[in-house]
Structures are given as structure tokens and as C-alpha cells.
Amino acid sequence: MRTRTVFVAIAASLSLLSCIYAFQRPFREYPGREYSNFPIPPDYMDKAEWVFARLMYPPAYNMRGGWRRGGGGADWTQGYSSWTTDYPRSDRHLSAAVRRLTRVHARSVEQPVNLDDGDEVYNWPWLYAVEVGHWQLTPEQAAKLRDYILRGGIFMCDDFHGEQEWEIFEASMKRVFPDRPISDIPDSDAIFHTLYDLESRYQVPGAQFIRSGSMSEYGGVIPRWRGIYDDKGRLVIAICHNMDLGDSWEHADNPEYPEKFSSLGMRIGVNYIIYAMTH
């Protein structure tokens, strides 16, 4: 019954969003930190109901005069920056999971989105960012992200760990919503029950687990599912702290990476996407 209700809600939401999808811009690709020549699926030009939109952002510059991990001092608008972590393998694996596990018509390739690029962000109702413990939004970018969310978009962020990275993330997030608190998402929230019931969650480690056996990074021992809500109680920013869902998607086909982590990571990702399309 729950699945049937979800599919009805998805159909209604997609009819309202059809005008947005009609104007989505063509696929574009950048060189990443880990992959620079990843195979493009043959159907990459097909239009779809949902697209994995990945946020491009400038990396943080630390107080000691150097770029934080993943920054490298390169031009972030051309790739090779922290926003490209796991890209595009992670994005395409999650898109494939959405195709396989739901009736949502997902595009096989992702879309990098630059907040400085005119109205580009408004074409993508769901937006994801990785390693936000290394981002540094400008005031203009923060204002654009806030406007995007106030117009109905949902922002999800992931793969940052420990207190120092939280502080860096929070500094930019306070530019986005200085008057809205960040709170823990209760187990009863609809985002954990849109398609899969996910009261029983556990920490999802990055691929470093294969080498180290450690569940945590940079002191981030306790996984936190947090968020920001709007005035109507709708979760508009979903924050995954002290976990690495991006790696769980990226390494879903890696026999060395435990299946249970990819399985939960995929279910969380699918739930968040369905929630974004139905709330």
C-alpha cells in the first residue's frame, strides 16, 4: 500500500514539474579528481523526469594560507576540485538504482550545476553536494541557493566528517539560512519512509574502510542525519554528517566494499529523491 501511494504521489508531482524538465539544459561534463575519462552511456542524451544534479562550489581557503584538502588552488569551475569527488561514477550508479528500484525515469548521466551560471540551478529540483566540509560559498552563491530552496528545491549534502569540517560547512550554511536552525531528523520523518522504512540506520563509511577497517574519519564517530525545515515542516536541506553515501554509491560494484553499506546508502538516496519529488 505504501509503495502504491508513493507512485501515485510521484505521478502527480511529475505532472506539475513537466514544464521544468522540458527546459533542462543539455548534459555537460568536467574532469574529476578520480575519473577523467569515464564511459558515457549510449542513452545519455535522452530526456528524463529526474536528473542527478551535482553542485559545483569554490573550495575553502584555510587560515594558514593554503587550500584545504581537495582544493588544490585550481579553477573549480573547470573541474579537478573537491566538488568532483566520486564524480561521475557515484552519480551514475545512483541514477541506475533510481531506474531499477522505482518507476521514476532517471537520466543515465548527471548534471554539474554552477550557482553563478544564471538561472541554471532552477532547472533541477534536487541538488546534491559532496565534501561540504571543504566548500566556501560566496554571499552571492548562498543567496542563490537560498532562493532555489525557497522556490521548492531540495538540497542534500554528504561526505564530511568531524568537528572541523562541520564548522566549515556550517559557516557557509549560515549564509544560506542565517535564521533557520539545523536539527536532527527524527526517525518518524517522512523522508525515512517514502519508499523504504529506514528507522534502523547505521554509519556508512567511505572506501577508506577497505584499507583501514575504520568506520569513521577525522573523529566523526557518530553518524548524524540532520536537516533544515521550512515554515510548513518540509525538510528542505538534508545533511548527512560523519558518513560517506557518495562512496557507497560509487563502490556499489566493488566486491571489496561491503554490500550492506551500499545497500543502505542506495536506499537512503532513493528515499531522499522520492521525498524531494513528492513533498
PDB file of C-alpha atoms in Angstrom:
ATOM      1  CA  MET A   1       0.000   0.000   0.000  1.00  0.00           C
ATOM      2  CA  ARG A   2       2.830   2.394   0.862  1.00  0.00           C
ATOM      3  CA  THR A   3       4.533   1.764  -2.492  1.00  0.00           C
ATOM      4  CA  ARG A   4       1.291   2.347  -4.414  1.00  0.00           C
ATOM      5  CA  THR A   5       0.697   5.628  -2.565  1.00  0.00           C
ATOM      6  CA  VAL A   6       4.235   6.753  -3.309  1.00  0.00           C
ATOM      7  CA  PHE A   7       3.876   6.058  -7.024  1.00  0.00           C
ATOM      8  CA  VAL A   8       0.580   7.989  -7.182  1.00  0.00           C
ATOM      9  CA  ALA A   9       2.221  10.937  -5.455  1.00  0.00           C
ATOM     10  CA  ILE A  10       5.188  10.761  -7.822  1.00  0.00           C
ATOM     11  CA  ALA A  11       2.902  10.813 -10.848  1.00  0.00           C
ATOM     12  CA  ALA A  12       1.083  13.886  -9.573  1.00  0.00           C
ATOM     13  CA  SER A  13       4.317  15.690  -8.756  1.00  0.00           C
ATOM     14  CA  LEU A  14       5.870  14.895 -12.115  1.00  0.00           C
ATOM     15  CA  SER A  15       2.901  16.347 -13.946  1.00  0.00           C
ATOM     16  CA  LEU A  16       3.488  19.619 -12.117  1.00  0.00           C
ATOM     17  CA  LEU A  17       7.204  19.524 -12.848  1.00  0.00           C
ATOM     18  CA  SER A  18       6.879  18.698 -16.547  1.00  0.00           C
ATOM     19  CA  CYS A  19       7.448  22.313 -17.563  1.00  0.00           C
ATOM     20  CA  ILE A  20      10.738  22.313 -15.614  1.00  0.00           C
ATOM     21  CA  TYR A  21      12.006  19.138 -17.249  1.00  0.00           C
ATOM     22  CA  ALA A  22      11.158  20.479 -20.686  1.00  0.00           C
ATOM     23  CA  PHE A  23      13.717  23.255 -20.220  1.00  0.00           C
ATOM     24  CA  GLN A  24      16.534  21.303 -18.589  1.00  0.00           C
ATOM     25  CA  ARG A  25      19.844  22.079 -20.192  1.00  0.00           C
ATOM     26  CA  PRO A  26      21.941  19.535 -22.118  1.00  0.00           C
ATOM     27  CA  PHE A  27      24.426  17.254 -20.396  1.00  0.00           C
ATOM     28  CA  ARG A  28      27.873  18.670 -19.653  1.00  0.00           C
ATOM     29  CA  GLU A  29      30.917  17.009 -18.162  1.00  0.00           C
ATOM     30  CA  TYR A  30      34.121  18.058 -16.374  1.00  0.00           C
ATOM     31  CA  PRO A  31      37.345  16.240 -15.455  1.00  0.00           C
ATOM     32  CA  GLY A  32      37.196  14.884 -11.923  1.00  0.00           C
ATOM     33  CA  ARG A  33      39.745  14.213  -9.205  1.00  0.00           C
ATOM     34  CA  GLU A  34      39.329  10.451  -9.583  1.00  0.00           C
ATOM     35  CA  TYR A  35      37.908   9.960 -13.081  1.00  0.00           C
ATOM     36  CA  SER A  36      38.767  11.947 -16.189  1.00  0.00           C
ATOM     37  CA  ASN A  37      37.551   9.630 -18.941  1.00  0.00           C
ATOM     38  CA  PHE A  38      34.574   7.729 -17.546  1.00  0.00           C
ATOM     39  CA  PRO A  39      32.462   5.952 -20.223  1.00  0.00           C
ATOM     40  CA  ILE A  40      29.313   7.830 -21.251  1.00  0.00           C
ATOM     41  CA  PRO A  41      26.167   5.661 -21.565  1.00  0.00           C
ATOM     42  CA  PRO A  42      24.695   5.444 -25.079  1.00  0.00           C
ATOM     43  CA  ASP A  43      21.377   6.970 -23.936  1.00  0.00           C
ATOM     44  CA  TYR A  44      22.929   9.989 -22.235  1.00  0.00           C
ATOM     45  CA  MET A  45      21.024  12.464 -24.434  1.00  0.00           C
ATOM     46  CA  ASP A  46      17.611  11.040 -23.558  1.00  0.00           C
ATOM     47  CA  LYS A  47      15.377  13.445 -21.644  1.00  0.00           C
ATOM     48  CA  ALA A  48      14.080  12.190 -18.314  1.00  0.00           C
ATOM     49  CA  GLU A  49      11.881  13.006 -15.341  1.00  0.00           C
ATOM     50  CA  TRP A  50      14.757  13.207 -12.843  1.00  0.00           C
ATOM     51  CA  VAL A  51      18.445  14.058 -13.098  1.00  0.00           C
ATOM     52  CA  PHE A  52      21.252  13.777 -10.542  1.00  0.00           C
ATOM     53  CA  ALA A  53      22.233  17.457 -10.174  1.00  0.00           C
ATOM     54  CA  ARG A  54      25.667  17.929  -8.561  1.00  0.00           C
ATOM     55  CA  LEU A  55      26.598  21.269  -7.043  1.00  0.00           C
ATOM     56  CA  MET A  56      29.840  22.897  -8.188  1.00  0.00           C
ATOM     57  CA  TYR A  57      31.367  25.131  -5.490  1.00  0.00           C
ATOM     58  CA  PRO A  58      34.574  27.006  -4.642  1.00  0.00           C
ATOM     59  CA  PRO A  59      36.802  25.224  -2.078  1.00  0.00           C
ATOM     60  CA  ALA A  60      37.614  26.751   1.305  1.00  0.00           C
ATOM     61  CA  TYR A  61      40.903  28.558   1.848  1.00  0.00           C
ATOM     62  CA  ASN A  62      42.307  27.984   5.313  1.00  0.00           C
ATOM     63  CA  MET A  63      43.755  30.463   7.761  1.00  0.00           C
ATOM     64  CA  ARG A  64      47.309  29.222   7.222  1.00  0.00           C
ATOM     65  CA  GLY A  65      47.357  30.418   3.658  1.00  0.00           C
ATOM     66  CA  GLY A  66      46.770  27.114   1.855  1.00  0.00           C
ATOM     67  CA  TRP A  67      43.918  25.299   0.181  1.00  0.00           C
ATOM     68  CA  ARG A  68      42.058  22.807   2.297  1.00  0.00           C
ATOM     69  CA  ARG A  69      42.103  19.152   1.292  1.00  0.00           C
ATOM     70  CA  GLY A  70      40.693  18.793  -2.196  1.00  0.00           C
ATOM     71  CA  GLY A  71      41.030  22.458  -3.165  1.00  0.00           C
ATOM     72  CA  GLY A  72      44.389  22.394  -4.859  1.00  0.00           C
ATOM     73  CA  GLY A  73      44.220  26.029  -5.921  1.00  0.00           C
ATOM     74  CA  ALA A  74      42.861  25.048  -9.353  1.00  0.00           C
ATOM     75  CA  ASP A  75      39.960  26.744 -11.105  1.00  0.00           C
ATOM     76  CA  TRP A  76      36.999  24.963  -9.536  1.00  0.00           C
ATOM     77  CA  THR A  77      34.735  25.926 -12.429  1.00  0.00           C
ATOM     78  CA  GLN A  78      36.769  23.641 -14.714  1.00  0.00           C
ATOM     79  CA  GLY A  79      36.709  20.520 -12.531  1.00  0.00           C
ATOM     80  CA  TYR A  80      39.581  18.875 -10.629  1.00  0.00           C
ATOM     81  CA  SER A  81      38.182  20.276  -7.384  1.00  0.00           C
ATOM     82  CA  SER A  82      36.611  18.850  -4.227  1.00  0.00           C
ATOM     83  CA  TRP A  83      33.120  19.033  -5.694  1.00  0.00           C
ATOM     84  CA  THR A  84      34.170  16.341  -8.203  1.00  0.00           C
ATOM     85  CA  THR A  85      34.882  13.740  -5.509  1.00  0.00           C
ATOM     86  CA  ASP A  86      33.333  10.378  -6.569  1.00  0.00           C
ATOM     87  CA  TYR A  87      32.179  12.055  -9.816  1.00  0.00           C
ATOM     88  CA  PRO A  88      30.794  10.803 -12.132  1.00  0.00           C
ATOM     89  CA  ARG A  89      30.773   7.137 -11.106  1.00  0.00           C
ATOM     90  CA  SER A  90      28.791   7.776  -7.926  1.00  0.00           C
ATOM     91  CA  ASP A  91      26.155   9.849  -9.715  1.00  0.00           C
ATOM     92  CA  ARG A  92      25.590   7.308 -12.467  1.00  0.00           C
ATOM     93  CA  HIS A  93      25.330   4.380 -10.083  1.00  0.00           C
ATOM     94  CA  LEU A  94      22.645   6.154  -8.045  1.00  0.00           C
ATOM     95  CA  SER A  95      20.822   7.137 -11.236  1.00  0.00           C
ATOM     96  CA  ALA A  96      20.855   3.477 -12.291  1.00  0.00           C
ATOM     97  CA  ALA A  97      19.458   2.498  -8.881  1.00  0.00           C
ATOM     98  CA  VAL A  98      16.616   5.003  -9.242  1.00  0.00           C
ATOM     99  CA  ARG A  99      15.794   3.458 -12.612  1.00  0.00           C
ATOM    100  CA  ARG A 100      15.891  -0.062 -11.227  1.00  0.00           C
ATOM    101  CA  LEU A 101      14.183   0.414  -7.865  1.00  0.00           C
ATOM    102  CA  THR A 102      11.462   2.920  -8.788  1.00  0.00           C
ATOM    103  CA  ARG A 103       9.291   3.901 -11.729  1.00  0.00           C
ATOM    104  CA  VAL A 104      10.978   7.279 -11.949  1.00  0.00           C
ATOM    105  CA  HIS A 105      12.515   7.819 -15.373  1.00  0.00           C
ATOM    106  CA  ALA A 106      16.039   8.881 -14.402  1.00  0.00           C
ATOM    107  CA  ARG A 107      18.589  10.204 -16.855  1.00  0.00           C
ATOM    108  CA  SER A 108      21.629   7.976 -17.075  1.00  0.00           C
ATOM    109  CA  VAL A 109      24.079  10.875 -16.621  1.00  0.00           C
ATOM    110  CA  GLU A 110      24.414  13.619 -14.049  1.00  0.00           C
ATOM    111  CA  GLN A 111      24.450  17.413 -14.382  1.00  0.00           C
ATOM    112  CA  PRO A 112      27.087  19.625 -12.710  1.00  0.00           C
ATOM    113  CA  VAL A 113      25.412  22.873 -11.595  1.00  0.00           C
ATOM    114  CA  ASN A 114      27.194  26.196 -11.027  1.00  0.00           C
ATOM    115  CA  LEU A 115      25.249  28.691  -8.908  1.00  0.00           C
ATOM    116  CA  ASP A 116      26.980  31.523 -10.771  1.00  0.00           C
ATOM    117  CA  ASP A 117      25.593  30.303 -14.092  1.00  0.00           C
ATOM    118  CA  GLY A 118      22.467  32.428 -14.443  1.00  0.00           C
ATOM    119  CA  ASP A 119      19.254  30.522 -13.738  1.00  0.00           C
ATOM    120  CA  GLU A 120      20.805  27.078 -14.292  1.00  0.00           C
ATOM    121  CA  VAL A 121      20.096  25.774 -10.780  1.00  0.00           C
ATOM    122  CA  TYR A 122      16.343  26.319 -11.111  1.00  0.00           C
ATOM    123  CA  ASN A 123      16.167  23.590 -13.748  1.00  0.00           C
ATOM    124  CA  TRP A 124      16.999  20.850 -11.221  1.00  0.00           C
ATOM    125  CA  PRO A 125      14.549  20.254  -8.323  1.00  0.00           C
ATOM    126  CA  TRP A 126      17.039  18.029  -6.398  1.00  0.00           C
ATOM    127  CA  LEU A 127      20.609  19.190  -5.798  1.00  0.00           C
ATOM    128  CA  TYR A 128      23.483  17.256  -4.186  1.00  0.00           C
ATOM    129  CA  ALA A 129      26.885  18.335  -2.891  1.00  0.00           C
ATOM    130  CA  VAL A 130      29.800  16.225  -1.690  1.00  0.00           C
ATOM    131  CA  GLU A 131      32.586  17.101   0.765  1.00  0.00           C
ATOM    132  CA  VAL A 132      30.881  20.236   2.030  1.00  0.00           C
ATOM    133  CA  GLY A 133      33.463  20.339   4.797  1.00  0.00           C
ATOM    134  CA  HIS A 134      35.649  21.898   2.105  1.00  0.00           C
ATOM    135  CA  TRP A 135      33.273  24.363   0.460  1.00  0.00           C
ATOM    136  CA  GLN A 136      33.124  28.123   0.799  1.00  0.00           C
ATOM    137  CA  LEU A 137      30.074  29.703  -0.781  1.00  0.00           C
ATOM    138  CA  THR A 138      30.255  33.347  -1.715  1.00  0.00           C
ATOM    139  CA  PRO A 139      27.454  35.620  -0.444  1.00  0.00           C
ATOM    140  CA  GLU A 140      26.003  35.641  -3.961  1.00  0.00           C
ATOM    141  CA  GLN A 141      26.063  31.847  -4.206  1.00  0.00           C
ATOM    142  CA  ALA A 142      24.477  31.490  -0.769  1.00  0.00           C
ATOM    143  CA  ALA A 143      21.700  33.861  -1.785  1.00  0.00           C
ATOM    144  CA  LYS A 144      21.103  31.901  -4.995  1.00  0.00           C
ATOM    145  CA  LEU A 145      20.965  28.593  -3.094  1.00  0.00           C
ATOM    146  CA  ARG A 146      18.522  30.110  -0.591  1.00  0.00           C
ATOM    147  CA  ASP A 147      16.287  31.362  -3.398  1.00  0.00           C
ATOM    148  CA  TYR A 148      16.459  27.968  -5.110  1.00  0.00           C
ATOM    149  CA  ILE A 149      15.269  26.278  -1.911  1.00  0.00           C
ATOM    150  CA  LEU A 150      12.540  28.848  -1.246  1.00  0.00           C
ATOM    151  CA  ARG A 151      11.211  28.199  -4.742  1.00  0.00           C
ATOM    152  CA  GLY A 152      10.800  24.500  -3.935  1.00  0.00           C
ATOM    153  CA  GLY A 153      14.194  22.885  -4.489  1.00  0.00           C
ATOM    154  CA  ILE A 154      15.728  20.401  -2.040  1.00  0.00           C
ATOM    155  CA  PHE A 155      19.426  20.328  -1.254  1.00  0.00           C
ATOM    156  CA  MET A 156      21.241  17.217   0.012  1.00  0.00           C
ATOM    157  CA  CYS A 157      24.858  17.180   1.205  1.00  0.00           C
ATOM    158  CA  ASP A 158      27.153  14.357   2.239  1.00  0.00           C
ATOM    159  CA  ASP A 159      30.681  13.108   2.917  1.00  0.00           C
ATOM    160  CA  PHE A 160      32.122  15.365   5.578  1.00  0.00           C
ATOM    161  CA  HIS A 161      33.414  14.335   8.964  1.00  0.00           C
ATOM    162  CA  GLY A 162      34.376  15.588  12.396  1.00  0.00           C
ATOM    163  CA  GLU A 163      34.031  18.961  14.078  1.00  0.00           C
ATOM    164  CA  GLN A 164      36.413  20.990  11.909  1.00  0.00           C
ATOM    165  CA  GLU A 165      34.653  20.056   8.689  1.00  0.00           C
ATOM    166  CA  TRP A 166      31.293  20.669  10.358  1.00  0.00           C
ATOM    167  CA  GLU A 167      32.383  24.205  11.271  1.00  0.00           C
ATOM    168  CA  ILE A 168      33.441  24.913   7.686  1.00  0.00           C
ATOM    169  CA  PHE A 169      30.145  23.537   6.374  1.00  0.00           C
ATOM    170  CA  GLU A 170      28.128  25.496   8.909  1.00  0.00           C
ATOM    171  CA  ALA A 171      29.862  28.793   8.079  1.00  0.00           C
ATOM    172  CA  SER A 172      28.534  28.659   4.506  1.00  0.00           C
ATOM    173  CA  MET A 173      25.171  27.214   5.530  1.00  0.00           C
ATOM    174  CA  LYS A 174      24.610  30.160   7.863  1.00  0.00           C
ATOM    175  CA  ARG A 175      24.972  32.405   4.824  1.00  0.00           C
ATOM    176  CA  VAL A 176      22.208  30.405   3.159  1.00  0.00           C
ATOM    177  CA  PHE A 177      19.790  30.350   6.120  1.00  0.00           C
ATOM    178  CA  PRO A 178      21.085  32.508   8.997  1.00  0.00           C
ATOM    179  CA  ASP A 179      17.700  32.358  10.752  1.00  0.00           C
ATOM    180  CA  ARG A 180      16.896  28.660  10.479  1.00  0.00           C
ATOM    181  CA  PRO A 181      18.296  26.059  12.908  1.00  0.00           C
ATOM    182  CA  ILE A 182      19.908  22.782  11.930  1.00  0.00           C
ATOM    183  CA  SER A 183      18.226  19.913  13.771  1.00  0.00           C
ATOM    184  CA  ASP A 184      18.369  16.132  13.900  1.00  0.00           C
ATOM    185  CA  ILE A 185      15.829  14.439  11.619  1.00  0.00           C
ATOM    186  CA  PRO A 186      13.544  12.222  13.743  1.00  0.00           C
ATOM    187  CA  ASP A 187      13.090   8.585  12.761  1.00  0.00           C
ATOM    188  CA  SER A 188       9.394   9.289  12.178  1.00  0.00           C
ATOM    189  CA  ASP A 189      10.070  11.896   9.483  1.00  0.00           C
ATOM    190  CA  ALA A 190       8.523  11.105   6.099  1.00  0.00           C
ATOM    191  CA  ILE A 191      11.935  11.203   4.413  1.00  0.00           C
ATOM    192  CA  PHE A 192      12.788   7.906   6.095  1.00  0.00           C
ATOM    193  CA  HIS A 193       9.520   6.285   4.950  1.00  0.00           C
ATOM    194  CA  THR A 194       8.828   7.416   1.380  1.00  0.00           C
ATOM    195  CA  LEU A 195       9.742   4.084  -0.209  1.00  0.00           C
ATOM    196  CA  TYR A 196      11.838   2.223   2.362  1.00  0.00           C
ATOM    197  CA  ASP A 197      11.291   2.270   6.123  1.00  0.00           C
ATOM    198  CA  LEU A 198      14.668   3.317   7.480  1.00  0.00           C
ATOM    199  CA  GLU A 199      14.335   3.653  11.247  1.00  0.00           C
ATOM    200  CA  SER A 200      17.249   1.234  11.690  1.00  0.00           C
ATOM    201  CA  ARG A 201      20.173   3.057  10.085  1.00  0.00           C
ATOM    202  CA  TYR A 202      23.876   2.731  10.697  1.00  0.00           C
ATOM    203  CA  GLN A 203      27.037   4.557   9.762  1.00  0.00           C
ATOM    204  CA  VAL A 204      28.020   4.244   6.100  1.00  0.00           C
ATOM    205  CA  PRO A 205      31.819   4.575   5.777  1.00  0.00           C
ATOM    206  CA  GLY A 206      33.819   5.661   2.771  1.00  0.00           C
ATOM    207  CA  ALA A 207      36.003   3.426   0.652  1.00  0.00           C
ATOM    208  CA  GLN A 208      38.852   4.004   3.090  1.00  0.00           C
ATOM    209  CA  PHE A 209      37.128   1.271   5.139  1.00  0.00           C
ATOM    210  CA  ILE A 210      38.533  -1.277   2.674  1.00  0.00           C
ATOM    211  CA  ARG A 211      42.091  -0.332   3.659  1.00  0.00           C
ATOM    212  CA  SER A 212      41.721   0.748   7.291  1.00  0.00           C
ATOM    213  CA  GLY A 213      38.706  -1.124   8.609  1.00  0.00           C
ATOM    214  CA  SER A 214      37.691   2.136  10.291  1.00  0.00           C
ATOM    215  CA  MET A 215      34.067   3.230  10.193  1.00  0.00           C
ATOM    216  CA  SER A 216      34.890   6.890  10.838  1.00  0.00           C
ATOM    217  CA  GLU A 217      37.129   9.676   9.539  1.00  0.00           C
ATOM    218  CA  TYR A 218      38.566  12.761  11.256  1.00  0.00           C
ATOM    219  CA  GLY A 219      36.935  11.898  14.575  1.00  0.00           C
ATOM    220  CA  GLY A 220      33.419  11.684  13.133  1.00  0.00           C
ATOM    221  CA  VAL A 221      32.369   8.589  15.057  1.00  0.00           C
ATOM    222  CA  ILE A 222      28.611   9.169  15.365  1.00  0.00           C
ATOM    223  CA  PRO A 223      26.578   9.420  12.130  1.00  0.00           C
ATOM    224  CA  ARG A 224      24.190  12.373  12.055  1.00  0.00           C
ATOM    225  CA  TRP A 225      21.126  12.713   9.839  1.00  0.00           C
ATOM    226  CA  ARG A 226      20.314  16.391  10.174  1.00  0.00           C
ATOM    227  CA  GLY A 227      18.365  18.986   8.279  1.00  0.00           C
ATOM    228  CA  ILE A 228      16.684  22.352   7.961  1.00  0.00           C
ATOM    229  CA  TYR A 229      12.894  22.669   7.708  1.00  0.00           C
ATOM    230  CA  ASP A 230      10.739  25.369   6.167  1.00  0.00           C
ATOM    231  CA  ASP A 231       7.754  27.035   7.864  1.00  0.00           C
ATOM    232  CA  LYS A 232       5.437  24.227   6.717  1.00  0.00           C
ATOM    233  CA  GLY A 233       7.570  21.465   8.222  1.00  0.00           C
ATOM    234  CA  ARG A 234       9.030  20.375   4.885  1.00  0.00           C
ATOM    235  CA  LEU A 235      12.637  19.230   5.008  1.00  0.00           C
ATOM    236  CA  VAL A 236      14.454  21.459   2.517  1.00  0.00           C
ATOM    237  CA  ILE A 237      18.094  20.705   3.373  1.00  0.00           C
ATOM    238  CA  ALA A 238      19.158  17.127   4.161  1.00  0.00           C
ATOM    239  CA  ILE A 239      22.568  16.865   5.844  1.00  0.00           C
ATOM    240  CA  CYS A 240      24.461  13.563   6.108  1.00  0.00           C
ATOM    241  CA  HIS A 241      27.367  14.115   8.524  1.00  0.00           C
ATOM    242  CA  ASN A 242      30.013  11.566   9.549  1.00  0.00           C
ATOM    243  CA  MET A 243      29.143   9.217   6.695  1.00  0.00           C
ATOM    244  CA  ASP A 244      30.004   8.815   3.033  1.00  0.00           C
ATOM    245  CA  LEU A 245      26.969   7.896   0.989  1.00  0.00           C
ATOM    246  CA  GLY A 246      28.775   9.067  -2.134  1.00  0.00           C
ATOM    247  CA  ASP A 247      31.353   6.318  -1.731  1.00  0.00           C
ATOM    248  CA  SER A 248      28.625   3.765  -1.056  1.00  0.00           C
ATOM    249  CA  TRP A 249      27.103   4.649  -4.442  1.00  0.00           C
ATOM    250  CA  GLU A 250      30.453   4.895  -6.191  1.00  0.00           C
ATOM    251  CA  HIS A 251      31.640   1.493  -4.961  1.00  0.00           C
ATOM    252  CA  ALA A 252      28.348  -0.367  -5.303  1.00  0.00           C
ATOM    253  CA  ASP A 253      30.001  -2.608  -7.903  1.00  0.00           C
ATOM    254  CA  ASN A 254      33.247  -3.043  -5.966  1.00  0.00           C
ATOM    255  CA  PRO A 255      33.401  -6.553  -4.418  1.00  0.00           C
ATOM    256  CA  GLU A 256      35.836  -5.295  -1.764  1.00  0.00           C
ATOM    257  CA  TYR A 257      33.364  -2.735  -0.429  1.00  0.00           C
ATOM    258  CA  PRO A 258      30.753  -4.389   1.855  1.00  0.00           C
ATOM    259  CA  GLU A 259      27.361  -4.720   0.212  1.00  0.00           C
ATOM    260  CA  LYS A 260      25.454  -3.738   3.358  1.00  0.00           C
ATOM    261  CA  PHE A 261      26.880  -0.213   3.170  1.00  0.00           C
ATOM    262  CA  SER A 262      25.973   0.267  -0.484  1.00  0.00           C
ATOM    263  CA  SER A 263      22.545  -1.236   0.147  1.00  0.00           C
ATOM    264  CA  LEU A 264      21.723   1.261   2.894  1.00  0.00           C
ATOM    265  CA  GLY A 265      23.349   4.119   1.001  1.00  0.00           C
ATOM    266  CA  MET A 266      21.211   3.423  -2.064  1.00  0.00           C
ATOM    267  CA  ARG A 267      18.019   3.188  -0.014  1.00  0.00           C
ATOM    268  CA  ILE A 268      18.750   6.491   1.720  1.00  0.00           C
ATOM    269  CA  GLY A 269      19.499   8.172  -1.607  1.00  0.00           C
ATOM    270  CA  VAL A 270      16.325   6.821  -3.228  1.00  0.00           C
ATOM    271  CA  ASN A 271      14.189   7.877  -0.252  1.00  0.00           C
ATOM    272  CA  TYR A 272      15.609  11.402  -0.319  1.00  0.00           C
ATOM    273  CA  ILE A 273      14.966  11.715  -4.038  1.00  0.00           C
ATOM    274  CA  ILE A 274      11.384  10.431  -3.788  1.00  0.00           C
ATOM    275  CA  TYR A 275      10.774  12.800  -0.887  1.00  0.00           C
ATOM    276  CA  ALA A 276      12.067  15.719  -2.948  1.00  0.00           C
ATOM    277  CA  MET A 277       9.671  14.834  -5.769  1.00  0.00           C
ATOM    278  CA  THR A 278       6.586  14.325  -3.585  1.00  0.00           C
ATOM    279  CA  HIS A 279       6.825  16.984  -0.861  1.00  0.00           C
TER     280      HIS A 279
END
